[in-house]
PDB file of C-alpha atoms in Angstrom:
ATOM      1  CA  ILE A  61       7.125  68.086 208.438  1.00  0.00           C
ATOM      2  CA  VAL A  62       4.786  68.509 205.453  1.00  0.00           C
ATOM      3  CA  PRO A  63       2.237  70.687 207.321  1.00  0.00           C
ATOM      4  CA  LEU A  64       5.117  72.772 208.714  1.00  0.00           C
ATOM      5  CA  LEU A  65       6.585  73.280 205.246  1.00  0.00           C
ATOM      6  CA  PHE A  66       3.202  74.141 203.757  1.00  0.00           C
ATOM      7  CA  GLY A  67       2.540  76.471 206.694  1.00  0.00           C
ATOM      8  CA  LEU A  68       5.760  78.408 206.067  1.00  0.00           C
ATOM      9  CA  ILE A  69       4.976  78.821 202.369  1.00  0.00           C
ATOM     10  CA  PHE A  70       1.402  79.794 203.238  1.00  0.00           C
ATOM     11  CA  LEU A  71       2.568  82.454 205.705  1.00  0.00           C
ATOM     12  CA  LEU A  72       5.094  83.988 203.304  1.00  0.00           C
ATOM     13  CA  GLY A  73       2.600  84.055 200.444  1.00  0.00           C
ATOM     14  CA  ILE A  74      -0.224  85.528 202.509  1.00  0.00           C
ATOM     15  CA  VAL A  75       2.003  88.264 203.962  1.00  0.00           C
ATOM     16  CA  GLY A  76       3.515  89.187 200.590  1.00  0.00           C
ATOM     17  CA  ASN A  77       0.206  89.368 198.745  1.00  0.00           C
ATOM     18  CA  ALA A  78      -1.523  91.090 201.662  1.00  0.00           C
ATOM     19  CA  LEU A  79       1.181  93.792 201.576  1.00  0.00           C
ATOM     20  CA  VAL A  80       0.467  94.384 197.897  1.00  0.00           C
ATOM     21  CA  LEU A  81      -3.271  94.623 198.582  1.00  0.00           C
ATOM     22  CA  VAL A  82      -2.649  97.069 201.446  1.00  0.00           C
ATOM     23  CA  VAL A  83      -0.410  99.279 199.290  1.00  0.00           C
ATOM     24  CA  LEU A  84      -2.865  99.436 196.405  1.00  0.00           C
ATOM     25  CA  GLY A  85      -5.789  99.848 198.801  1.00  0.00           C
ATOM     26  CA  ARG A  86      -4.211 102.874 200.471  1.00  0.00           C
ATOM     27  CA  LEU A  87      -3.581 104.794 197.274  1.00  0.00           C
ATOM     28  CA  ARG A  88      -5.032 108.261 197.192  1.00  0.00           C
ATOM     29  CA  PRO A  89      -7.912 108.618 194.702  1.00  0.00           C
ATOM     30  CA  GLY A  90      -6.796 110.150 191.449  1.00  0.00           C
ATOM     31  CA  GLY A  91      -3.127 109.395 191.973  1.00  0.00           C
ATOM     32  CA  ARG A  92      -1.457 108.639 188.666  1.00  0.00           C
ATOM     33  CA  PRO A  93       0.181 105.333 189.684  1.00  0.00           C
ATOM     34  CA  SER A  94      -3.122 104.014 191.048  1.00  0.00           C
ATOM     35  CA  CYS A  95      -4.736 104.377 187.621  1.00  0.00           C
ATOM     36  CA  SER A  96      -2.077 102.480 185.695  1.00  0.00           C
ATOM     37  CA  THR A  97      -2.949  99.259 183.904  1.00  0.00           C
ATOM     38  CA  THR A  98       0.103  97.708 185.563  1.00  0.00           C
ATOM     39  CA  ASN A  99      -1.333  98.259 189.028  1.00  0.00           C
ATOM     40  CA  ILE A 100      -4.730  96.906 187.976  1.00  0.00           C
ATOM     41  CA  PHE A 101      -3.085  93.670 186.851  1.00  0.00           C
ATOM     42  CA  ILE A 102      -0.870  93.582 189.956  1.00  0.00           C
ATOM     43  CA  LEU A 103      -3.970  93.941 192.145  1.00  0.00           C
ATOM     44  CA  ASN A 104      -5.711  91.120 190.290  1.00  0.00           C
ATOM     45  CA  LEU A 105      -2.615  88.913 190.500  1.00  0.00           C
ATOM     46  CA  SER A 106      -2.369  89.419 194.251  1.00  0.00           C
ATOM     47  CA  ILE A 107      -6.077  88.694 194.758  1.00  0.00           C
ATOM     48  CA  ALA A 108      -5.726  85.509 192.696  1.00  0.00           C
ATOM     49  CA  ASP A 109      -2.549  84.345 194.467  1.00  0.00           C
ATOM     50  CA  PHE A 110      -3.996  85.206 197.883  1.00  0.00           C
ATOM     51  CA  SER A 111      -7.163  83.243 197.087  1.00  0.00           C
ATOM     52  CA  PHE A 112      -5.200  80.312 195.625  1.00  0.00           C
ATOM     53  CA  LEU A 113      -3.145  80.001 198.800  1.00  0.00           C
ATOM     54  CA  ILE A 114      -6.277  80.226 200.978  1.00  0.00           C
ATOM     55  CA  PHE A 115      -8.225  77.611 199.023  1.00  0.00           C
ATOM     56  CA  CYS A 116      -5.355  75.234 198.351  1.00  0.00           C
ATOM     57  CA  VAL A 117      -2.548  75.131 200.921  1.00  0.00           C
ATOM     58  CA  PRO A 118      -4.433  74.547 204.231  1.00  0.00           C
ATOM     59  CA  PHE A 119      -6.695  71.872 202.748  1.00  0.00           C
ATOM     60  CA  GLN A 120      -3.824  70.172 200.943  1.00  0.00           C
ATOM     61  CA  ALA A 121      -1.874  70.095 204.198  1.00  0.00           C
ATOM     62  CA  THR A 122      -4.726  68.223 205.910  1.00  0.00           C
ATOM     63  CA  ILE A 123      -4.753  65.658 203.087  1.00  0.00           C
ATOM     64  CA  TYR A 124      -1.137  64.758 203.908  1.00  0.00           C
ATOM     65  CA  SER A 125      -1.530  64.906 207.688  1.00  0.00           C
ATOM     66  CA  LEU A 126      -4.992  63.393 208.344  1.00  0.00           C
ATOM     67  CA  PRO A 127      -6.246  59.891 207.453  1.00  0.00           C
ATOM     68  CA  ASP A 128      -9.368  61.156 205.670  1.00  0.00           C
ATOM     69  CA  TRP A 129     -11.239  64.257 204.443  1.00  0.00           C
ATOM     70  CA  ILE A 130     -12.958  65.999 207.366  1.00  0.00           C
ATOM     71  CA  PHE A 131     -14.574  69.014 205.673  1.00  0.00           C
ATOM     72  CA  GLY A 132     -17.595  67.368 204.065  1.00  0.00           C
ATOM     73  CA  ALA A 133     -18.881  67.040 200.516  1.00  0.00           C
ATOM     74  CA  PHE A 134     -19.535  70.752 199.949  1.00  0.00           C
ATOM     75  CA  PHE A 135     -15.970  71.840 200.681  1.00  0.00           C
ATOM     76  CA  CYS A 136     -14.605  68.821 198.814  1.00  0.00           C
ATOM     77  CA  LYS A 137     -16.211  70.059 195.641  1.00  0.00           C
ATOM     78  CA  TRP A 138     -15.882  73.828 195.922  1.00  0.00           C
ATOM     79  CA  VAL A 139     -12.440  74.115 197.486  1.00  0.00           C
ATOM     80  CA  HIS A 140     -10.909  72.204 194.579  1.00  0.00           C
ATOM     81  CA  TYR A 141     -12.983  74.144 192.058  1.00  0.00           C
ATOM     82  CA  LEU A 142     -11.901  77.531 193.452  1.00  0.00           C
ATOM     83  CA  ALA A 143      -8.290  76.381 193.749  1.00  0.00           C
ATOM     84  CA  MET A 144      -8.266  75.486 190.046  1.00  0.00           C
ATOM     85  CA  ALA A 145     -10.054  78.702 189.069  1.00  0.00           C
ATOM     86  CA  THR A 146      -7.750  81.012 191.053  1.00  0.00           C
ATOM     87  CA  MET A 147      -4.693  79.126 189.773  1.00  0.00           C
ATOM     88  CA  LEU A 148      -5.829  79.847 186.210  1.00  0.00           C
ATOM     89  CA  VAL A 149      -6.604  83.485 187.063  1.00  0.00           C
ATOM     90  CA  SER A 150      -3.073  83.898 188.399  1.00  0.00           C
ATOM     91  CA  ILE A 151      -1.512  82.324 185.303  1.00  0.00           C
ATOM     92  CA  PHE A 152      -3.702  84.237 182.829  1.00  0.00           C
ATOM     93  CA  THR A 153      -2.894  87.477 184.675  1.00  0.00           C
ATOM     94  CA  LEU A 154       0.826  86.802 184.264  1.00  0.00           C
ATOM     95  CA  VAL A 155       0.201  86.490 180.528  1.00  0.00           C
ATOM     96  CA  ALA A 156      -1.830  89.710 180.510  1.00  0.00           C
ATOM     97  CA  MET A 157       0.979  91.555 182.298  1.00  0.00           C
ATOM     98  CA  SER A 158       3.530  90.330 179.758  1.00  0.00           C
ATOM     99  CA  VAL A 159       1.287  91.399 176.867  1.00  0.00           C
ATOM    100  CA  ASP A 160       0.698  94.755 178.572  1.00  0.00           C
ATOM    101  CA  ARG A 161       4.448  95.300 178.864  1.00  0.00           C
ATOM    102  CA  TYR A 162       4.897  94.247 175.229  1.00  0.00           C
ATOM    103  CA  ILE A 163       2.308  96.800 174.036  1.00  0.00           C
ATOM    104  CA  ALA A 164       3.835  99.557 176.190  1.00  0.00           C
ATOM    105  CA  VAL A 165       7.307  99.057 174.723  1.00  0.00           C
ATOM    106  CA  VAL A 166       6.847  97.708 171.188  1.00  0.00           C
ATOM    107  CA  HIS A 167       3.734  99.734 170.320  1.00  0.00           C
ATOM    108  CA  ALA A 168       4.498 102.787 172.411  1.00  0.00           C
ATOM    109  CA  LYS A 169       2.672 105.258 170.133  1.00  0.00           C
ATOM    110  CA  ARG A 170      -0.621 103.376 170.328  1.00  0.00           C
ATOM    111  CA  SER A 171      -0.218 102.119 173.882  1.00  0.00           C
ATOM    112  CA  ALA A 172      -2.015 105.088 175.448  1.00  0.00           C
ATOM    113  CA  CYS A 173      -5.238 104.091 173.655  1.00  0.00           C
ATOM    114  CA  ILE A 174      -4.858 100.342 174.132  1.00  0.00           C
ATOM    115  CA  ARG A 175      -3.580 100.350 177.706  1.00  0.00           C
ATOM    116  CA  SER A 176      -6.528 102.197 179.234  1.00  0.00           C
ATOM    117  CA  LYS A 177      -7.975 101.585 182.677  1.00  0.00           C
ATOM    118  CA  ARG A 178     -11.226 100.460 181.060  1.00  0.00           C
ATOM    119  CA  ASN A 179      -9.497  97.882 178.843  1.00  0.00           C
ATOM    120  CA  ALA A 180      -7.461  96.566 181.782  1.00  0.00           C
ATOM    121  CA  ALA A 181     -10.608  96.125 183.882  1.00  0.00           C
ATOM    122  CA  LEU A 182     -12.305  94.417 180.936  1.00  0.00           C
ATOM    123  CA  GLY A 183      -9.313  92.092 180.581  1.00  0.00           C
ATOM    124  CA  VAL A 184      -9.494  91.207 184.270  1.00  0.00           C
ATOM    125  CA  GLY A 185     -13.200  90.413 183.920  1.00  0.00           C
ATOM    126  CA  ILE A 186     -12.546  88.155 180.929  1.00  0.00           C
ATOM    127  CA  ILE A 187      -9.740  86.393 182.835  1.00  0.00           C
ATOM    128  CA  TRP A 188     -12.034  85.576 185.760  1.00  0.00           C
ATOM    129  CA  LEU A 189     -14.909  84.478 183.536  1.00  0.00           C
ATOM    130  CA  LEU A 190     -12.687  82.226 181.426  1.00  0.00           C
ATOM    131  CA  SER A 191     -11.014  80.720 184.494  1.00  0.00           C
ATOM    132  CA  LEU A 192     -14.320  79.980 186.236  1.00  0.00           C
ATOM    133  CA  LEU A 193     -15.634  78.312 183.081  1.00  0.00           C
ATOM    134  CA  VAL A 194     -12.522  76.203 182.458  1.00  0.00           C
ATOM    135  CA  ALA A 195     -12.592  74.968 186.076  1.00  0.00           C
ATOM    136  CA  ILE A 196     -16.220  73.753 185.924  1.00  0.00           C
ATOM    137  CA  PRO A 197     -15.290  70.064 185.294  1.00  0.00           C
ATOM    138  CA  VAL A 198     -13.479  70.070 188.640  1.00  0.00           C
ATOM    139  CA  ALA A 199     -16.718  70.973 190.435  1.00  0.00           C
ATOM    140  CA  GLN A 200     -18.574  68.348 188.425  1.00  0.00           C
ATOM    141  CA  HIS A 201     -16.219  65.450 189.115  1.00  0.00           C
ATOM    142  CA  GLN A 202     -14.735  66.149 192.556  1.00  0.00           C
ATOM    143  CA  ALA A 203     -16.644  64.037 195.086  1.00  0.00           C
ATOM    144  CA  LEU A 204     -16.529  62.635 198.588  1.00  0.00           C
ATOM    145  CA  ILE A 205     -15.820  58.895 198.324  1.00  0.00           C
ATOM    146  CA  SER A 206     -16.538  56.525 201.219  1.00  0.00           C
ATOM    147  CA  GLY A 207     -16.247  52.787 201.717  1.00  0.00           C
ATOM    148  CA  HIS A 208     -12.942  52.249 199.922  1.00  0.00           C
ATOM    149  CA  GLN A 209     -11.846  48.622 200.296  1.00  0.00           C
ATOM    150  CA  GLN A 210      -8.529  49.585 201.897  1.00  0.00           C
ATOM    151  CA  ALA A 211     -10.163  52.090 204.306  1.00  0.00           C
ATOM    152  CA  PRO A 212     -13.875  51.270 204.601  1.00  0.00           C
ATOM    153  CA  ASN A 213     -14.464  53.652 207.516  1.00  0.00           C
ATOM    154  CA  SER A 214     -12.796  56.698 205.928  1.00  0.00           C
ATOM    155  CA  SER A 215     -13.920  59.344 203.464  1.00  0.00           C
ATOM    156  CA  PHE A 216     -11.704  60.761 200.721  1.00  0.00           C
ATOM    157  CA  CYS A 217     -12.046  63.772 198.466  1.00  0.00           C
ATOM    158  CA  TRP A 218     -11.173  62.374 195.035  1.00  0.00           C
ATOM    159  CA  GLU A 219     -11.880  62.998 191.390  1.00  0.00           C
ATOM    160  CA  HIS A 220     -14.643  60.680 190.176  1.00  0.00           C
ATOM    161  CA  TRP A 221     -14.886  60.248 186.401  1.00  0.00           C
ATOM    162  CA  ALA A 222     -16.612  57.492 184.441  1.00  0.00           C
ATOM    163  CA  ASP A 223     -14.461  54.361 184.141  1.00  0.00           C
ATOM    164  CA  GLY A 224     -12.557  54.236 180.876  1.00  0.00           C
ATOM    165  CA  SER A 225     -13.712  57.733 179.946  1.00  0.00           C
ATOM    166  CA  THR A 226     -11.391  59.811 177.771  1.00  0.00           C
ATOM    167  CA  ALA A 227     -13.011  63.006 179.106  1.00  0.00           C
ATOM    168  CA  LYS A 228     -10.640  63.125 182.084  1.00  0.00           C
ATOM    169  CA  GLN A 229      -7.589  62.721 179.864  1.00  0.00           C
ATOM    170  CA  MET A 230      -8.836  65.409 177.485  1.00  0.00           C
ATOM    171  CA  TYR A 231      -9.429  67.775 180.393  1.00  0.00           C
ATOM    172  CA  LYS A 232      -5.943  67.193 181.827  1.00  0.00           C
ATOM    173  CA  ILE A 233      -4.423  67.883 178.395  1.00  0.00           C
ATOM    174  CA  THR A 234      -6.534  71.042 178.087  1.00  0.00           C
ATOM    175  CA  ILE A 235      -5.272  72.330 181.444  1.00  0.00           C
ATOM    176  CA  LEU A 236      -1.702  71.529 180.387  1.00  0.00           C
ATOM    177  CA  LEU A 237      -2.162  73.522 177.175  1.00  0.00           C
ATOM    178  CA  VAL A 238      -4.148  76.548 178.362  1.00  0.00           C
ATOM    179  CA  GLY A 239      -2.710  76.641 181.875  1.00  0.00           C
ATOM    180  CA  TYR A 240       0.968  76.032 181.156  1.00  0.00           C
ATOM    181  CA  LEU A 241       2.313  75.539 177.632  1.00  0.00           C
ATOM    182  CA  LEU A 242       0.429  78.341 175.880  1.00  0.00           C
ATOM    183  CA  PRO A 243       1.034  80.874 178.705  1.00  0.00           C
ATOM    184  CA  LEU A 244       4.715  79.879 178.768  1.00  0.00           C
ATOM    185  CA  VAL A 245       5.024  80.499 175.015  1.00  0.00           C
ATOM    186  CA  LEU A 246       3.215  83.853 175.209  1.00  0.00           C
ATOM    187  CA  ILE A 247       5.212  85.088 178.208  1.00  0.00           C
ATOM    188  CA  THR A 248       8.497  84.010 176.605  1.00  0.00           C
ATOM    189  CA  CYS A 249       7.664  85.638 173.249  1.00  0.00           C
ATOM    190  CA  CYS A 250       6.587  88.918 174.839  1.00  0.00           C
ATOM    191  CA  CYS A 251       9.682  89.089 177.038  1.00  0.00           C
ATOM    192  CA  ALA A 252      11.977  88.201 174.124  1.00  0.00           C
ATOM    193  CA  LYS A 253      10.402  90.812 171.829  1.00  0.00           C
ATOM    194  CA  VAL A 254      10.755  93.577 174.411  1.00  0.00           C
ATOM    195  CA  ASP A 255      14.304  92.484 175.153  1.00  0.00           C
ATOM    196  CA  MET A 256      15.218  92.631 171.455  1.00  0.00           C
ATOM    197  CA  LEU A 257      13.777  96.136 171.193  1.00  0.00           C
ATOM    198  CA  TYR A 258      15.897  97.287 174.117  1.00  0.00           C
ATOM    199  CA  ILE A 259      19.008  95.836 172.465  1.00  0.00           C
ATOM    200  CA  ARG A 260      18.236  97.593 169.164  1.00  0.00           C
ATOM    201  CA  SER A 261      17.640 100.914 170.897  1.00  0.00           C
ATOM    202  CA  GLN A 262      20.950 100.545 172.706  1.00  0.00           C
ATOM    203  CA  GLU A 263      22.747  99.945 169.391  1.00  0.00           C
ATOM    204  CA  LYS A 264      21.199 103.072 167.841  1.00  0.00           C
ATOM    205  CA  SER A 265      21.746 105.426 170.778  1.00  0.00           C
ATOM    206  CA  PRO A 266      23.955 103.873 173.445  1.00  0.00           C
ATOM    207  CA  SER A 267      23.769 105.471 176.881  1.00  0.00           C
ATOM    208  CA  PRO A 268      24.512 104.278 180.425  1.00  0.00           C
ATOM    209  CA  HIS A 269      20.872 104.879 181.433  1.00  0.00           C
ATOM    210  CA  THR A 270      19.487 102.832 178.533  1.00  0.00           C
ATOM    211  CA  LYS A 271      22.060 100.111 179.170  1.00  0.00           C
ATOM    212  CA  ALA A 272      21.040  99.879 182.821  1.00  0.00           C
ATOM    213  CA  GLU A 273      17.369  99.594 181.832  1.00  0.00           C
ATOM    214  CA  GLU A 274      18.223  96.921 179.269  1.00  0.00           C
ATOM    215  CA  VAL A 275      20.143  94.822 181.798  1.00  0.00           C
ATOM    216  CA  LEU A 276      17.412  95.186 184.424  1.00  0.00           C
ATOM    217  CA  TYR A 277      14.664  94.164 182.041  1.00  0.00           C
ATOM    218  CA  ALA A 278      16.706  91.278 180.603  1.00  0.00           C
ATOM    219  CA  GLN A 279      17.272  89.938 184.118  1.00  0.00           C
ATOM    220  CA  THR A 280      13.638  90.430 185.066  1.00  0.00           C
ATOM    221  CA  ALA A 281      12.394  88.771 181.862  1.00  0.00           C
ATOM    222  CA  LEU A 282      14.671  85.781 182.402  1.00  0.00           C
ATOM    223  CA  LEU A 283      13.488  85.520 186.003  1.00  0.00           C
ATOM    224  CA  VAL A 284       9.836  85.692 184.930  1.00  0.00           C
ATOM    225  CA  VAL A 285      10.197  82.840 182.440  1.00  0.00           C
ATOM    226  CA  ALA A 286      12.398  80.700 184.710  1.00  0.00           C
ATOM    227  CA  VAL A 287      10.115  81.030 187.755  1.00  0.00           C
ATOM    228  CA  PHE A 288       6.978  80.205 185.793  1.00  0.00           C
ATOM    229  CA  LEU A 289       8.651  77.275 183.992  1.00  0.00           C
ATOM    230  CA  LEU A 290      10.144  75.691 187.107  1.00  0.00           C
ATOM    231  CA  SER A 291       7.204  76.375 189.414  1.00  0.00           C
ATOM    232  CA  TRP A 292       4.591  74.508 187.399  1.00  0.00           C
ATOM    233  CA  LEU A 293       6.631  71.945 185.426  1.00  0.00           C
ATOM    234  CA  PRO A 294       6.781  69.272 188.195  1.00  0.00           C
ATOM    235  CA  HIS A 295       3.034  69.626 188.824  1.00  0.00           C
ATOM    236  CA  HIS A 296       2.189  68.960 185.186  1.00  0.00           C
ATOM    237  CA  ILE A 297       4.736  66.134 184.922  1.00  0.00           C
ATOM    238  CA  ILE A 298       3.043  64.329 187.823  1.00  0.00           C
ATOM    239  CA  THR A 299      -0.435  65.016 186.413  1.00  0.00           C
ATOM    240  CA  MET A 300       0.448  63.598 182.995  1.00  0.00           C
ATOM    241  CA  TRP A 301       2.397  60.711 184.521  1.00  0.00           C
ATOM    242  CA  ALA A 302      -0.504  59.714 186.781  1.00  0.00           C
ATOM    243  CA  GLU A 303      -3.023  60.031 183.943  1.00  0.00           C
ATOM    244  CA  PHE A 304      -1.177  58.337 181.090  1.00  0.00           C
ATOM    245  CA  GLY A 305       1.303  56.133 182.946  1.00  0.00           C
ATOM    246  CA  GLN A 306       1.691  54.371 186.275  1.00  0.00           C
ATOM    247  CA  PHE A 307       2.736  56.760 189.014  1.00  0.00           C
ATOM    248  CA  PRO A 308       4.431  54.509 191.624  1.00  0.00           C
ATOM    249  CA  PRO A 309       3.140  54.811 195.226  1.00  0.00           C
ATOM    250  CA  ASN A 310       6.493  54.886 197.011  1.00  0.00           C
ATOM    251  CA  ASN A 311       8.594  57.285 199.098  1.00  0.00           C
ATOM    252  CA  ILE A 312      10.389  58.762 196.087  1.00  0.00           C
ATOM    253  CA  SER A 313       7.170  59.568 194.240  1.00  0.00           C
ATOM    254  CA  PHE A 314       5.674  60.946 197.479  1.00  0.00           C
ATOM    255  CA  THR A 315       8.661  63.277 197.891  1.00  0.00           C
ATOM    256  CA  PHE A 316       8.414  64.357 194.256  1.00  0.00           C
ATOM    257  CA  ARG A 317       4.722  65.145 194.731  1.00  0.00           C
ATOM    258  CA  ILE A 318       5.459  67.243 197.832  1.00  0.00           C
ATOM    259  CA  ILE A 319       8.158  69.141 195.941  1.00  0.00           C
ATOM    260  CA  SER A 320       5.751  69.826 193.088  1.00  0.00           C
ATOM    261  CA  HIS A 321       3.210  71.254 195.533  1.00  0.00           C
ATOM    262  CA  CYS A 322       5.825  73.440 197.191  1.00  0.00           C
ATOM    263  CA  LEU A 323       7.090  74.813 193.876  1.00  0.00           C
ATOM    264  CA  ALA A 324       3.555  75.611 192.692  1.00  0.00           C
ATOM    265  CA  TYR A 325       2.718  77.356 195.984  1.00  0.00           C
ATOM    266  CA  ARG A 326       6.061  79.139 195.922  1.00  0.00           C
ATOM    267  CA  ASN A 327       5.069  80.737 192.627  1.00  0.00           C
ATOM    268  CA  SER A 328       2.289  82.606 194.430  1.00  0.00           C
ATOM    269  CA  CYS A 329       4.853  83.745 197.026  1.00  0.00           C
ATOM    270  CA  ILE A 330       7.391  84.987 194.476  1.00  0.00           C
ATOM    271  CA  ASN A 331       4.894  86.778 192.228  1.00  0.00           C
ATOM    272  CA  PRO A 332       4.560  89.769 194.600  1.00  0.00           C
ATOM    273  CA  ILE A 333       8.336  90.227 194.492  1.00  0.00           C
ATOM    274  CA  ILE A 334       8.808  89.901 190.737  1.00  0.00           C
ATOM    275  CA  TYR A 335       5.728  91.728 189.519  1.00  0.00           C
ATOM    276  CA  THR A 336       5.423  94.427 192.165  1.00  0.00           C
ATOM    277  CA  PHE A 337       8.658  95.550 193.698  1.00  0.00           C
ATOM    278  CA  LEU A 338      10.421  95.368 190.312  1.00  0.00           C
ATOM    279  CA  SER A 339       7.651  97.535 188.803  1.00  0.00           C
ATOM    280  CA  GLU A 340       8.353 101.251 188.671  1.00  0.00           C
ATOM    281  CA  ASN A 341       4.623 102.030 188.839  1.00  0.00           C
ATOM    282  CA  PHE A 342       4.240  99.898 191.948  1.00  0.00           C
ATOM    283  CA  ARG A 343       7.228 101.506 193.655  1.00  0.00           C
ATOM    284  CA  LYS A 344       5.596 104.876 192.996  1.00  0.00           C
ATOM    285  CA  ALA A 345       2.390 103.481 194.440  1.00  0.00           C
ATOM    286  CA  CYS A 346       4.277 102.390 197.585  1.00  0.00           C
ATOM    287  CA  ARG A 347       5.650 105.881 198.073  1.00  0.00           C
ATOM    288  CA  GLN A 348       2.197 107.358 197.468  1.00  0.00           C
ATOM    289  CA  ALA A 349       0.479 104.928 199.851  1.00  0.00           C
ATOM    290  CA  PHE A 350       2.851 105.464 202.772  1.00  0.00           C
ATOM    291  CA  THR A 351       3.506 109.182 202.338  1.00  0.00           C
ATOM    292  CA  CYS A 352       2.004 111.289 205.068  1.00  0.00           C
ATOM    293  CA  LYS A 353      -0.773 113.544 203.836  1.00  0.00           C
TER     294      LYS A 353
END
């Protein structure tokens, strides 16, 4: 049932992100929506989520369905490295989109200069560079292990750190901070600040149109924070539990681990819905992409 569940999530995520890539790829050159910073970040988010699903879900499904790792040492190392890197790219892009929205609303007068296509592309480049650098320890310490005493004839793709080393614990804490807690704080603060500005503008000049925008953004902001919080929280709980405690090898812990995987993968499936179809610029891009010339 695990491969079937992973396969369903994989299919939904691939189709959703592929649709976003098709829409943005079909935009007519010079069209206003295609040049927006929002669409640049949406494109990067979809590429990251698409890549994360490709590098993570199929291989993780084989880990739960096959007795050993069948893809060799090269894929053992680089699949996990790219999965970590694309996961971080996706998360950092969510932060960038929240900051971009914050600048557009709170600093509207200066946003035209700050939110340029050049700056958005530069931000995307920095996101990829930072993510690839942060994920390097995964490539260094992921290895193909053979001759385990409980399965001497099998090979496993496991993390291999020096015994008693604090480096692994420090790295796990770093990922928790830069890949979850800090992004969560930044996304929440940006959403809250924009929400407060909408409320103040409604108090100064109440109108049905402004009220509708305020409600829509408040709902979207709450959804953004809730999805990110719930999608990655179980994953980090298990990581910290296994690293600093004793994660019990039983059916309950196995089920909890599967749920954590599904929630993390689901985040890459939901992102196209939240950050694309709720975006006015992206809806314009859809109309532009599928309008007959």
